[in-house]
XYZ file of C-alpha atoms in Angstrom:
681
model
C 0.000 0.000 0.000
C 1.363 3.388 -0.990
C 1.343 6.385 1.310
C -1.456 8.890 0.651
C -0.641 11.907 -1.485
C -2.693 14.986 -0.681
C -3.854 17.406 -3.327
C -1.685 20.520 -3.713
C -3.466 23.859 -4.030
C -1.147 26.834 -4.041
C -1.814 29.428 -1.356
C 0.427 32.491 -1.107
C 0.800 33.935 2.389
C 2.585 37.276 2.550
C 3.654 39.060 5.732
C 6.206 41.874 6.111
C 7.063 41.465 2.418
C 7.970 37.820 2.960
C 6.135 35.169 0.944
C 5.348 31.664 2.164
C 3.797 29.137 -0.190
C 1.408 26.740 1.537
C 0.107 23.989 -0.750
C -1.869 22.317 2.020
C -3.668 25.301 3.511
C -6.959 23.875 2.212
C -6.888 21.115 4.825
C -8.297 23.582 7.359
C -11.690 23.103 5.677
C -13.181 20.803 8.306
C -16.437 20.236 6.377
C -14.705 19.525 3.057
C -15.220 15.829 2.147
C -11.721 15.804 0.622
C -10.247 16.764 4.001
C -12.024 13.922 5.768
C -11.120 11.518 2.953
C -7.434 12.401 3.259
C -7.447 11.901 7.046
C -9.178 8.545 6.629
C -6.625 7.496 3.991
C -3.814 8.315 6.408
C -5.542 6.250 9.102
C -5.819 3.317 6.690
C -2.158 3.639 5.726
C -1.063 3.783 9.374
C -3.108 0.660 10.115
C -1.552 -1.107 7.112
C 1.995 -0.177 8.123
C 1.391 -1.314 11.702
C -0.532 -4.501 10.872
C 2.520 -6.603 11.778
C 2.198 -5.227 15.323
C -1.510 -5.950 15.859
C -0.804 -8.851 18.212
C 1.828 -6.768 19.995
C -0.582 -3.851 20.393
C -3.220 -6.175 21.815
C -0.687 -7.718 24.182
C 0.520 -4.291 25.308
C -3.047 -3.116 25.855
C -3.969 -6.146 27.968
C -0.681 -5.888 29.847
C -1.220 -2.207 30.664
C -4.847 -2.772 31.582
C -3.953 -5.683 33.867
C -1.849 -3.411 36.075
C -4.827 -1.274 37.051
C -7.079 -2.101 39.971
C -10.437 -2.469 38.279
C -12.564 -1.638 41.324
C -10.547 1.241 42.741
C -11.697 4.213 44.791
C -10.324 7.518 46.045
C -9.506 8.464 49.618
C -12.678 9.910 51.167
C -12.568 13.601 52.018
C -14.948 15.455 54.311
C -16.686 18.629 53.199
C -19.779 20.402 54.510
C -21.194 17.408 56.464
C -20.479 14.798 53.789
C -17.718 12.352 52.963
C -17.058 12.338 49.201
C -15.689 9.336 47.312
C -14.865 8.723 43.642
C -15.031 5.055 42.703
C -14.419 2.850 39.674
C -16.214 -0.437 39.163
C -14.638 -3.376 37.373
C -14.272 -2.956 33.600
C -16.140 0.349 33.551
C -14.500 3.250 31.748
C -15.832 6.121 33.850
C -16.091 6.858 37.588
C -18.961 6.911 40.057
C -19.274 9.944 42.341
C -20.623 9.060 45.784
C -21.074 10.553 49.246
C -21.950 9.565 52.824
C -23.585 11.786 55.416
C -21.385 12.622 58.471
C -19.899 9.136 58.868
C -18.226 6.625 56.568
C -20.453 4.010 58.217
C -23.564 5.609 56.735
C -25.319 4.344 53.616
C -23.648 5.529 50.433
C -25.511 7.906 48.120
C -24.742 7.603 44.413
C -24.574 11.124 43.007
C -23.439 10.324 39.452
C -22.694 7.178 37.496
C -20.872 8.803 34.609
C -20.934 5.513 32.674
C -24.670 6.069 32.213
C -24.097 9.659 31.120
C -21.504 8.460 28.591
C -23.790 5.890 26.959
C -24.284 6.489 23.244
C -21.301 8.842 22.941
C -17.996 7.948 21.260
C -16.356 10.638 23.386
C -17.335 11.727 26.890
C -15.845 14.003 29.521
C -17.415 14.731 32.886
C -16.238 18.295 33.421
C -17.065 18.950 37.069
C -19.746 18.732 39.737
C -20.548 21.423 42.306
C -22.881 20.760 45.233
C -25.053 23.574 46.601
C -24.296 24.714 50.149
C -27.498 23.078 51.453
C -26.264 19.781 49.918
C -29.502 19.236 47.970
C -28.515 20.106 44.385
C -25.526 19.400 42.167
C -24.615 21.336 39.047
C -22.608 19.161 36.674
C -21.151 19.541 33.186
C -20.432 17.247 30.249
C -18.639 17.408 26.893
C -19.512 14.775 24.285
C -17.428 16.142 21.397
C -13.924 16.852 22.702
C -13.817 20.593 22.034
C -13.860 21.406 25.767
C -17.272 23.048 25.427
C -19.486 21.891 28.267
C -23.221 21.762 28.909
C -24.328 22.442 32.496
C -27.267 20.600 34.056
C -28.721 20.449 37.578
C -29.561 17.290 39.514
C -31.706 17.112 42.638
C -29.651 14.837 44.887
C -32.626 14.000 47.094
C -34.984 12.847 44.330
C -32.528 12.025 41.538
C -34.449 14.122 39.022
C -32.845 16.489 36.524
C -34.064 20.071 36.693
C -35.022 21.776 33.405
C -32.075 24.194 33.705
C -29.717 23.566 30.766
C -26.821 25.857 29.824
C -24.648 25.264 26.755
C -21.318 26.649 25.512
C -19.589 26.908 28.897
C -16.231 26.054 30.463
C -18.061 23.548 32.640
C -17.279 25.133 35.981
C -20.043 26.207 38.372
C -19.799 28.213 41.609
C -22.853 28.336 43.851
C -23.856 31.391 45.821
C -24.675 30.600 49.434
C -28.407 31.217 48.873
C -28.668 27.902 46.949
C -30.751 29.679 44.289
C -28.053 31.238 42.115
C -24.786 30.114 40.615
C -22.092 31.611 38.414
C -20.612 30.105 35.262
C -18.483 31.107 32.258
C -19.328 31.199 28.562
C -16.886 30.836 25.679
C -16.661 33.058 22.607
C -16.467 31.857 18.995
C -12.730 31.253 19.443
C -13.376 29.168 22.582
C -11.966 31.836 24.898
C -13.500 31.949 28.375
C -14.711 35.543 28.271
C -18.014 36.122 30.118
C -19.258 35.347 33.628
C -23.023 34.925 34.039
C -25.321 34.554 37.035
C -28.073 31.959 36.702
C -31.204 31.707 38.842
C -32.670 28.245 39.300
C -35.870 27.610 37.391
C -35.250 30.300 34.787
C -34.236 29.952 31.162
C -30.534 30.545 30.470
C -31.506 33.321 28.036
C -32.448 35.356 31.117
C -29.080 34.884 32.824
C -27.373 38.073 33.967
C -24.014 39.039 32.480
C -21.769 39.864 35.446
C -18.409 40.369 33.747
C -17.216 40.609 30.146
C -13.468 40.332 29.510
C -12.877 42.420 26.398
C -9.108 41.994 26.191
C -8.587 38.919 24.012
C -5.281 38.164 25.721
C -7.188 37.357 28.935
C -9.345 34.402 30.012
C -11.713 34.450 32.967
C -12.256 32.042 35.829
C -14.735 31.951 38.703
C -14.092 30.284 42.064
C -15.043 30.237 45.737
C -12.510 30.545 48.549
C -11.719 27.618 50.846
C -13.568 29.483 53.611
C -16.720 29.483 51.398
C -17.174 33.160 52.278
C -16.161 34.830 49.001
C -16.692 34.297 45.291
C -13.975 35.534 42.948
C -13.759 36.276 39.257
C -10.196 35.980 38.048
C -9.062 37.446 34.748
C -5.651 36.266 33.566
C -3.247 36.459 30.657
C 0.035 34.566 30.571
C 1.725 37.460 32.404
C -0.988 39.421 34.260
C -3.888 38.865 36.669
C -6.876 40.789 37.987
C -9.332 39.513 40.613
C -12.669 40.865 41.848
C -14.969 39.467 44.528
C -18.276 39.532 46.389
C -19.333 37.898 49.673
C -20.787 34.488 48.774
C -23.975 35.243 50.714
C -24.560 38.572 48.933
C -25.276 37.458 45.398
C -26.372 40.921 44.181
C -23.501 42.865 45.761
C -21.158 45.050 43.727
C -17.936 43.331 42.736
C -14.796 44.809 44.286
C -11.417 44.656 42.552
C -8.465 43.490 44.640
C -5.770 45.057 42.479
C -6.246 46.351 38.938
C -4.266 44.632 36.233
C -0.791 45.804 35.423
C 1.517 44.399 32.801
C 3.640 41.593 34.276
C 1.832 41.688 37.648
C 0.669 38.194 38.599
C -1.204 37.270 41.752
C -3.525 34.584 43.143
C -5.660 34.697 46.284
C -6.969 32.653 49.207
C -8.976 33.785 52.241
C -8.664 33.115 55.980
C -10.466 34.956 58.789
C -10.246 38.692 58.009
C -7.431 38.542 55.461
C -6.617 37.649 51.893
C -3.389 35.692 51.393
C -1.774 36.435 48.037
C 1.057 34.841 46.043
C 2.517 37.498 43.764
C 5.518 38.529 41.702
C 4.999 42.197 42.637
C 8.064 44.403 43.090
C 10.408 42.152 41.099
C 9.640 39.006 43.114
C 10.210 36.874 40.006
C 10.160 33.638 42.045
C 7.060 34.917 43.881
C 6.408 35.835 47.491
C 3.482 35.547 49.907
C 1.696 38.615 51.252
C -1.527 39.244 53.120
C -3.945 42.132 53.365
C -7.264 42.802 55.036
C -10.461 42.119 53.120
C -11.468 45.763 53.555
C -8.179 47.195 52.244
C -6.904 44.841 49.590
C -5.108 47.050 47.035
C -1.405 46.384 46.509
C -0.331 49.360 48.613
C -1.740 47.547 51.673
C -0.025 44.200 51.030
C 2.190 43.020 53.904
C 4.951 40.525 53.234
C 4.813 37.162 55.029
C 7.235 35.063 52.975
C 9.807 37.179 51.114
C 11.051 36.582 47.615
C 13.963 34.136 47.540
C 16.518 33.999 44.753
C 16.881 30.207 44.707
C 13.359 29.101 45.680
C 10.247 29.268 43.500
C 7.046 29.595 45.547
C 4.431 27.488 43.727
C 1.565 27.220 46.206
C 0.412 27.361 49.809
C -2.212 26.065 52.229
C -3.509 27.922 55.291
C -4.403 26.210 58.566
C -5.403 27.716 61.915
C -1.938 27.178 63.386
C 0.191 26.333 60.366
C 1.157 27.696 56.987
C 2.296 25.135 54.408
C 4.335 26.194 51.385
C 4.863 24.300 48.144
C 8.335 25.318 46.983
C 10.784 24.335 44.261
C 14.533 24.411 44.862
C 17.153 23.037 42.502
C 14.335 21.604 40.421
C 12.844 19.504 43.217
C 9.539 20.173 44.951
C 9.561 20.721 48.698
C 6.837 21.018 51.332
C 7.714 23.609 53.964
C 5.641 23.600 57.171
C 5.606 26.749 59.298
C 4.116 26.872 62.796
C 2.432 30.279 62.886
C 2.367 30.275 66.697
C 6.129 29.751 67.186
C 7.563 30.753 63.807
C 9.458 27.443 63.618
C 9.524 25.615 60.307
C 10.570 22.257 58.915
C 10.540 20.418 55.593
C 9.173 17.004 54.753
C 11.985 14.702 53.661
C 12.033 12.760 50.392
C 14.774 10.361 49.332
C 14.350 9.704 45.600
C 16.756 11.556 43.277
C 13.786 12.781 41.213
C 10.174 12.911 42.377
C 6.930 14.859 42.652
C 5.528 16.038 46.007
C 2.456 18.209 46.334
C -0.136 19.517 48.775
C -3.307 17.430 48.530
C -6.961 18.232 49.257
C -7.139 20.061 52.588
C -10.565 21.589 53.141
C -10.416 22.193 56.905
C -8.674 25.083 58.660
C -8.819 23.903 62.270
C -6.647 20.792 62.050
C -3.013 19.772 62.465
C -3.349 17.130 59.727
C -1.918 17.829 56.279
C -2.723 15.653 53.301
C -0.028 15.496 50.649
C 0.878 13.374 47.658
C 4.146 11.807 46.561
C 5.369 9.853 43.561
C 8.643 9.200 41.762
C 9.823 7.368 38.670
C 9.962 4.144 40.723
C 7.353 4.809 43.449
C 3.626 4.592 42.593
C 1.402 7.526 43.515
C 0.774 7.721 47.254
C -1.314 9.925 49.546
C -0.228 10.633 53.101
C -1.613 12.331 56.191
C 1.021 14.195 58.184
C 0.544 15.516 61.719
C 2.265 18.891 61.621
C 2.716 19.037 65.420
C 3.700 15.440 66.128
C 5.659 15.113 62.869
C 4.183 11.675 62.218
C 3.038 10.309 58.870
C 0.288 7.859 57.950
C 0.011 6.301 54.491
C -3.611 6.701 53.411
C -3.395 5.014 50.023
C -0.837 3.939 47.443
C -1.526 3.081 43.845
C -1.554 -0.677 43.398
C 0.352 -2.166 40.476
C -1.246 -5.481 39.558
C -0.740 -8.031 36.819
C 2.896 -8.884 37.450
C 5.799 -8.868 39.863
C 6.338 -5.114 40.100
C 8.657 -3.972 42.862
C 10.250 -0.490 43.062
C 13.596 -2.079 43.878
C 13.734 -3.613 40.404
C 14.149 -0.159 38.869
C 16.785 2.554 39.116
C 16.111 6.281 38.884
C 18.725 8.974 38.429
C 19.018 12.687 37.924
C 21.925 13.890 35.821
C 22.933 17.286 34.425
C 23.803 17.838 30.766
C 26.128 20.712 29.842
C 24.507 23.176 27.449
C 26.215 24.626 24.399
C 26.600 27.992 26.131
C 29.150 26.461 28.514
C 27.303 27.770 31.569
C 23.823 26.261 31.693
C 23.284 22.689 32.848
C 20.106 20.892 31.788
C 18.605 18.459 34.337
C 17.551 15.023 33.105
C 15.542 12.489 35.105
C 15.909 8.842 34.087
C 14.482 5.462 34.999
C 15.332 1.965 33.800
C 15.173 -1.616 34.958
C 18.097 -2.854 37.051
C 19.101 -5.448 34.486
C 19.164 -2.888 31.654
C 22.742 -2.041 30.750
C 23.964 1.409 29.780
C 25.111 0.838 26.230
C 25.037 2.370 22.733
C 22.679 -0.526 21.911
C 20.153 0.399 24.614
C 16.942 2.073 23.409
C 16.049 5.323 25.174
C 12.883 7.436 24.966
C 13.478 11.121 25.752
C 10.424 13.179 26.687
C 10.152 16.964 26.782
C 7.705 19.872 26.893
C 9.310 23.202 27.760
C 6.592 25.852 27.352
C 4.201 28.049 29.358
C 6.276 27.597 32.502
C 4.784 24.113 32.802
C 7.148 21.749 34.579
C 7.163 18.025 33.856
C 8.149 16.457 37.164
C 9.312 12.888 37.646
C 6.318 10.683 38.424
C 5.291 7.050 38.240
C 3.550 5.515 35.240
C 1.881 2.102 35.125
C 1.947 2.284 31.353
C 5.649 3.074 31.128
C 6.569 -0.264 32.741
C 5.811 -1.957 29.422
C 8.763 -0.125 27.875
C 11.093 -0.416 30.862
C 10.498 -4.161 31.130
C 11.477 -4.508 27.460
C 14.840 -2.866 28.001
C 14.086 0.809 27.362
C 15.441 3.714 29.361
C 12.929 6.532 29.887
C 14.207 10.080 30.362
C 12.696 13.524 30.913
C 14.663 16.579 29.792
C 13.726 19.463 32.122
C 14.418 22.103 29.507
C 14.045 25.870 29.559
C 10.528 27.100 28.913
C 9.363 25.157 31.962
C 9.926 26.381 35.526
C 11.974 23.443 36.798
C 14.790 25.736 37.936
C 12.648 28.770 38.754
C 11.000 31.598 36.905
C 14.103 32.620 34.971
C 14.248 29.062 33.570
C 10.871 29.808 32.000
C 11.743 33.319 30.832
C 14.874 31.992 29.107
C 12.748 29.637 26.993
C 10.037 31.883 25.555
C 9.558 34.739 23.081
C 12.876 35.681 21.446
C 14.695 33.074 23.552
C 12.469 30.162 22.522
C 15.260 28.356 20.713
C 16.919 27.680 24.073
C 14.149 25.112 24.609
C 15.203 23.219 21.499
C 18.926 23.622 22.140
C 18.530 22.228 25.665
C 16.710 19.154 24.356
C 19.355 18.538 21.705
C 22.182 19.019 24.209
C 20.474 16.651 26.653
C 20.129 14.028 23.916
C 23.770 14.343 22.890
C 24.889 14.086 26.519
C 22.958 10.835 26.931
C 24.823 9.503 23.900
C 28.183 10.752 25.198
C 27.529 9.052 28.542
C 26.718 5.777 26.714
C 23.113 5.529 27.820
C 22.195 5.022 24.161
C 23.139 6.038 20.607
C 21.366 7.860 17.790
C 20.398 4.502 16.282
C 18.358 3.723 19.396
C 17.330 7.184 20.608
C 13.697 8.353 20.397
C 11.978 11.635 21.222
C 8.402 12.218 22.301
C 6.352 15.326 23.033
C 2.748 16.477 22.896
C 1.114 19.807 22.002
C 3.872 22.391 22.624
C 6.069 19.340 23.195
C 5.147 18.352 19.644
C 6.506 21.716 18.534
C 9.661 20.837 20.464
C 10.293 17.492 18.768
C 9.299 18.926 15.384
C 11.772 21.793 15.682
C 14.517 19.526 16.998
C 13.930 17.092 14.138
C 14.541 19.873 11.621
C 17.652 21.097 13.432
C 19.184 17.628 13.991
C 17.384 15.202 11.652
C 19.810 12.335 12.268
C 20.061 12.641 16.062
C 17.025 10.414 16.654
C 15.924 7.105 15.167
C 12.290 7.923 15.808
C 9.923 10.712 16.818
C 6.460 10.557 18.377
C 4.583 13.870 18.093
C 1.232 13.914 19.905
C -1.290 16.622 18.912
C 1.686 18.766 17.834
C 1.648 22.558 17.508
C 3.737 22.818 14.346
C 2.380 25.573 12.072
C 3.297 28.333 14.484
C 3.505 31.303 12.114
C 0.169 30.720 10.384
C -1.647 30.007 13.640
C -0.231 32.999 15.487
C -1.201 35.273 12.576
C -4.816 34.067 12.670
C -6.674 35.551 15.631
C -9.823 33.570 14.783
C -8.114 30.356 15.921
C -8.629 29.420 19.595
C -5.816 30.471 21.952
C -3.918 32.648 19.447
C -4.328 36.088 21.025
C -3.778 34.740 24.520
C -0.399 33.371 23.510
C 1.338 36.450 22.157
C 3.142 36.681 25.509
C 4.466 33.150 25.050
C 5.669 33.119 21.435
C 5.464 36.766 20.413
C 3.150 38.419 17.900
C 4.278 37.685 14.315
C 2.509 40.844 13.168
C 5.662 42.452 14.541
C 8.424 41.792 12.033
C 11.109 40.742 14.519
C 8.858 38.065 15.997
C 7.655 36.952 12.576
C 11.142 36.111 11.361
C 12.193 34.539 14.660
C 9.125 32.286 14.885
C 9.463 31.357 11.220
C 13.069 30.314 11.835
C 11.969 27.448 14.114
C 8.338 26.693 13.166
C 8.435 22.976 12.212
C 6.108 23.290 9.205
C 8.033 26.212 7.720
C 11.384 24.449 8.035
C 10.690 21.102 6.395
C 13.331 20.673 3.693
C 14.520 17.936 1.316
C 16.567 15.820 3.719
C 16.576 12.524 5.564
C 14.148 12.373 8.477
C 13.803 9.856 11.310
C 10.907 7.431 11.627
C 7.867 9.454 12.682
C 4.483 8.781 14.296
C 2.125 11.764 14.509
C -1.269 11.723 16.250
C -4.121 14.207 16.486
C -7.816 14.527 17.329
C -10.279 15.826 14.750
C -12.096 17.909 17.378
C -8.948 19.252 19.059
C -9.652 22.769 20.346
C -6.091 23.520 21.471
C -4.117 22.506 18.377
C -6.289 22.232 15.279
C -6.062 18.902 13.415
C -4.900 20.591 10.212
C -1.528 21.595 11.681
C -0.189 18.034 11.949
C -2.080 17.070 8.767
C -0.305 19.751 6.726
C 3.006 18.854 8.351
C 2.629 15.219 7.309
C 1.838 16.245 3.726
C 4.925 18.419 3.505
C 7.142 15.767 5.093
C 5.857 13.155 2.634
C 6.571 15.508 -0.249
C 10.102 16.507 0.749
C 11.764 13.814 2.860
C 14.461 11.944 0.944
C 14.575 8.579 2.733
C 12.227 5.637 3.238
C 11.845 5.867 6.994
C 8.333 5.307 8.310
C 5.959 8.288 8.479
C 2.591 7.534 10.069
C -0.301 9.852 10.861
C -3.303 8.809 12.932
C -6.352 11.003 13.530
C -8.892 10.061 16.175
C -12.050 11.261 14.444
C -14.032 11.352 17.703
C -11.620 12.970 20.185
C -10.009 16.280 21.045
C -6.739 17.491 22.542
C -6.737 14.954 25.369
C -7.158 11.937 23.133
C -9.619 9.132 23.746
C -11.869 9.350 26.787
C -12.236 6.570 29.337
C -9.573 5.072 31.582
C -8.939 1.992 29.400
C -9.715 3.281 25.901
C -6.789 5.713 26.074
C -4.439 2.771 26.697
C -4.924 1.780 23.055
C -3.158 4.990 22.045
C -0.262 4.135 24.378
C -0.141 0.622 22.938
C 0.128 1.992 19.396
C 2.954 4.360 20.336
C 4.897 1.693 22.204
C 4.373 -0.816 19.389
C 5.815 1.768 16.984
C 8.958 2.070 19.129
C 9.284 -1.679 19.644
C 8.825 -2.290 15.901
C 11.771 0.014 15.214
C 13.817 -1.911 17.799
C 12.704 -5.331 16.512
C 11.390 -6.106 19.977
C 8.210 -7.829 21.094
């Protein structure tokens, strides 16, 4: 079977006097039968090329599935007189949401069986559920397309009936006022930007809902939330570099909204409430790694902010939790997350201790103020996800739950994790790399290694456990994460050095990390693979153009690869909100810089590695046509016979297939692709 050849229709794109010829621009016509036909042809070709791995894919799928506890449930948490539990039943794709009144010994109430809600839909996402303060109603949201556009409905938890209230085109989040008669929600505009906050009154048609706030600046999205104290409702308006928050008392639904601090360029802040004060994490006054301040509810402008935790040069403040007697900080130092516990009565502080060389630790769900018990989570490349309860006075820890790994002889001691530092080309920067492999896997140029990266938006990919990944490790692979610039692994400057006109540092770091792994004999180019999704797909696409023979294979998941065209088109979701990440190509300097690394614009006649590209037809974050066009251009220009496969899930969006087991089929395909290239089973 021959690879599909897409029709070429010349499209001239001119910006700043520079012409780009795009022969595959027409693929953005979602309703065009030729577009759908081409995507289906690519799916057929991918299936044909991978038909020799069908048994392997099935074996991988069953193997991955067997590791999961089929009848699992969450740790109960107590909130407003009820214990809440999320539970999975054997062989069901979606969870059940349950609760028990006052005691775990009480009869369980089934709030939602999302398997029933998902029936008849090829894609399903249960967005969220919010219970009214009198515990009688629950507002919940669902998406059955994959575009992250949710419909809100109301369920009477006492009778089980659905109320007639039905609100479409929302973000899915609901915040109840304390009167149990009104709630707030957010609508999306035509470009899927969260831009308006409405107030809904129960029993009325959504056409009568009251517009509370309209965010007119297209660089900003809005959010609505209630404080942990349940006393205030906030509307947050945020760009990638600025925030603005306004609030009302939760029991005064018709009150005027008061602004905490008006937006300023490069001023970021987030808020929590306790007693008479707002606690605020902010980068104000050059606190680039953030600091913690507090201010009274009555006088909340920035001029009244009082510093509690100062800015620290080597520590990034990522989050906090307030208790009656303790303040808990989530910090990052030297790339690793730390949990810092401060006794507010004595001023003494101490850190929780973690022993793995690379790990993830985080503050869990803590809904009570008047307690000495802290819930936190921990995982590493060798340790399954675990939840703990820590007594902050007694300094004692109880394991509440650890992820079970079934279906084999898994033991953490059979695997080795490391953290190493790769020298960058600038001679100064060192790029952290986290690795994991099975004990009996030898470091060797013959050893296959999968290198993962992201490196955008300040999002940090921490080292964590994966049930799925064991299927590669147990077949002799090394798995590595390159903590490259563009993320915040080493603080805010690590992010700033990998965005805008310094974006290429992200790609250079990944390349330098890969070359260091080869130099240190973990692998060789013949057995080295790269993987990234979304902005991580941009990463591997750019790297592939810069160093086409560095990797034997590339997996690009929902990749953002046509950066110039997308960032010039403000009708595409997310574009305007991302000018502070990539730059605005309507400015000539940014245009030429972005064009110099955009994967689609830099495909040339050359040898390319083996490539697997995936997308979702309903993707709202990265439109399907970006990877589709990229595949067409690669097919046209690449000069070798290496595999190039493109698979479109015609019923999913940016997150891939829905359901806890269905998504494993995507993992099985990707792993089978790698194992095929390694001649492994």
